[in-house]
DNA sequence: CCCCAGTCCTGCGGGC
DNA sequence: TGCCCGCAGGACTGGG
């Protein structure tokens, strides 16, 4: 499931479209229900055709394509979405095709595609005002790679929520999802169900440090491709960070850290959490 | 402020 | 071989 490292890998993978002109936007024929795009296709197309890609960025778990009109295209892959440049895995789940002109003479024309198996993904075209409203500071917390340890503690230190649940709250910090939240807390040696207000300053420092380490390592490995094989890089390659998972989807297996206890799965807020009962004591 | 349940959606795997 | 069912969960919404 694309979280910050996977979305950042997608962003880097399509960075070559900067300078290209958008010639068309199509929704390919498919028996599946079309994904959500806002505004609807006709207006979306009218506002982007003829515009040039000014930059390709990322906000939390969204890829953000900024145009020379100052409008931005925000693509949310959610569970199974993939951003591609041509060559989708199949046509059935191909949801959007942005036809691009060649950005420089001699370079081939490109097609920016959004492919999504389950179709939970969303694409939005946002004016600067809408961008602030949807992806601005009041809606989303600081990026997980930017937030400081003090800011993290300031935002969560008095909360009664379980720390694992709180780390998933995108209004607290943007980019951490279910997989990396479990991995971060394992490296920080903090039990996922501990209320934030019971976490000591030294533990917040460990959580923050573990978060930066893991996210940077995962980006370097081009993200995590799980057993379902759903996530791929723009080039169709698997990520490699799954080889370095210590707890995620490892319930019942011996902990790679202590080599003694077995990983436990619990459900928090209707999502699976994984932890080592020996490495992650309630009072770390 | 926080929590919970429900919704969207498709592919996959277990059970029979 | 096939069919039903549960499960995966990010973002959002409505009710408490």
Coordinates of N, CA and C (backbone and C1' of nucleotides) in Angstrom, one line a residue, chain A residues 32-33 92-93 95 117-118 120 159 161-162 270, chain B residues 1-12:
Chain A
X32 N -15.0 -1.9 -15.3 CA -15.1 -1.5 -13.9 C -15.6 -0.1 -13.8
X33 N -16.1 0.1 -12.6 CA -16.6 1.5 -12.3 C -15.5 2.5 -12.3
X92 N -7.5 -3.3 -18.1 CA -8.8 -3.4 -17.3 C -8.7 -2.4 -16.2
X93 N -7.6 -2.3 -15.5 CA -7.5 -1.4 -14.4 C -6.8 -0.1 -14.6
X95 N -6.9 3.5 -15.3 CA -8.0 4.5 -14.9 C -7.9 5.8 -15.6
X117 N -5.9 -1.2 -9.2 CA -6.6 -2.4 -9.1 C -8.0 -2.3 -8.5
X118 N -8.0 -1.8 -7.3 CA -9.2 -1.7 -6.6 C -10.0 -0.4 -6.8
X120 N -9.8 2.5 -5.5 CA -10.1 3.4 -4.4 C -9.4 4.8 -4.6
X159 N -2.3 13.5 24.2 CA -3.4 12.7 23.6 C -3.5 11.4 24.4
X161 N -4.9 8.8 22.9 CA -5.0 7.8 21.8 C -3.8 6.9 21.9
X162 N -4.0 5.6 21.4 CA -2.9 4.7 21.2 C -1.9 5.3 20.2
X270 N -9.6 -1.0 13.6 CA -9.9 -1.8 12.5 C -8.8 -2.1 11.5
Chain B
dC1 P -9.2 20.0 18.3 O5' -9.4 18.8 19.3 C5' -8.8 18.7 20.5 C4' -9.3 17.5 21.2 C3' -9.1 16.2 20.5 O3' -8.0 15.5 21.0 C1' -11.3 16.4 21.4
dC2 P -7.3 14.4 20.2 O5' -8.3 13.1 20.3 C5' -8.6 12.6 21.6 C4' -9.8 11.7 21.5 C3' -9.5 10.6 20.5 O3' -9.3 9.3 21.1 C1' -11.8 11.4 20.4
dC3 P -8.8 8.1 20.3 O5' -10.2 7.3 20.2 C5' -11.1 7.1 21.3 C4' -12.4 6.5 20.8 C3' -12.2 5.4 19.7 O3' -12.6 4.2 20.2 C1' -13.8 7.0 19.1
dC4 P -12.3 2.9 19.4 O5' -13.6 2.6 18.7 C5' -14.9 2.6 19.4 C4' -16.0 2.6 18.4 C3' -15.8 1.6 17.3 O3' -16.9 0.7 17.3 C1' -16.4 3.7 16.4
dA5 P -16.8 -0.7 16.4 O5' -17.8 -0.3 15.2 C5' -19.1 0.3 15.5 C4' -19.8 0.7 14.3 C3' -19.7 -0.3 13.1 O3' -20.9 -0.4 12.5 C1' -18.8 1.8 12.4
dG6 P -21.2 -1.5 11.3 O5' -21.2 -0.6 10.0 C5' -22.1 0.5 10.0 C4' -21.8 1.3 8.7 C3' -21.6 0.5 7.5 O3' -22.4 1.0 6.4 C1' -19.8 2.1 7.8
dT7 P -22.6 0.2 5.1 O5' -21.6 1.1 4.1 C5' -21.9 2.4 3.9 C4' -20.8 3.0 3.0 C3' -20.4 2.1 1.8 O3' -21.0 2.5 0.6 C1' -18.5 3.1 2.9
dC8 P -21.0 1.5 -0.6 O5' -19.7 1.9 -1.4 C5' -19.5 3.2 -1.8 C4' -18.0 3.4 -2.2 C3' -17.5 2.3 -3.1 O3' -17.6 2.7 -4.4 C1' -16.0 2.9 -1.3
dC9 P -18.1 1.7 -5.5 O5' -16.9 0.7 -5.6 C5' -15.6 1.2 -6.2 C4' -14.5 0.2 -5.9 C3' -14.9 -1.2 -6.4 O3' -14.5 -1.4 -7.7 C1' -13.6 -1.2 -4.3
dT10 P -15.0 -2.6 -8.6 O5' -13.8 -3.6 -8.4 C5' -12.5 -3.3 -8.8 C4' -11.5 -4.3 -8.3 C3' -11.7 -5.7 -8.8 O3' -10.5 -6.1 -9.4 C1' -11.4 -5.7 -6.4
dG11 P -10.4 -7.5 -10.1 O5' -9.4 -8.3 -9.1 C5' -8.2 -7.7 -8.7 C4' -7.5 -8.5 -7.7 C3' -7.4 -10.0 -8.1 O3' -6.1 -10.4 -7.6 C1' -8.5 -9.7 -6.0
dC12 P -5.6 -11.9 -8.1 O5' -5.4 -12.6 -6.8 C5' -4.9 -11.9 -5.6 C4' -5.3 -12.7 -4.4 C3' -5.3 -14.2 -4.5 O3' -4.5 -14.7 -3.4 C1' -7.3 -13.4 -3.5

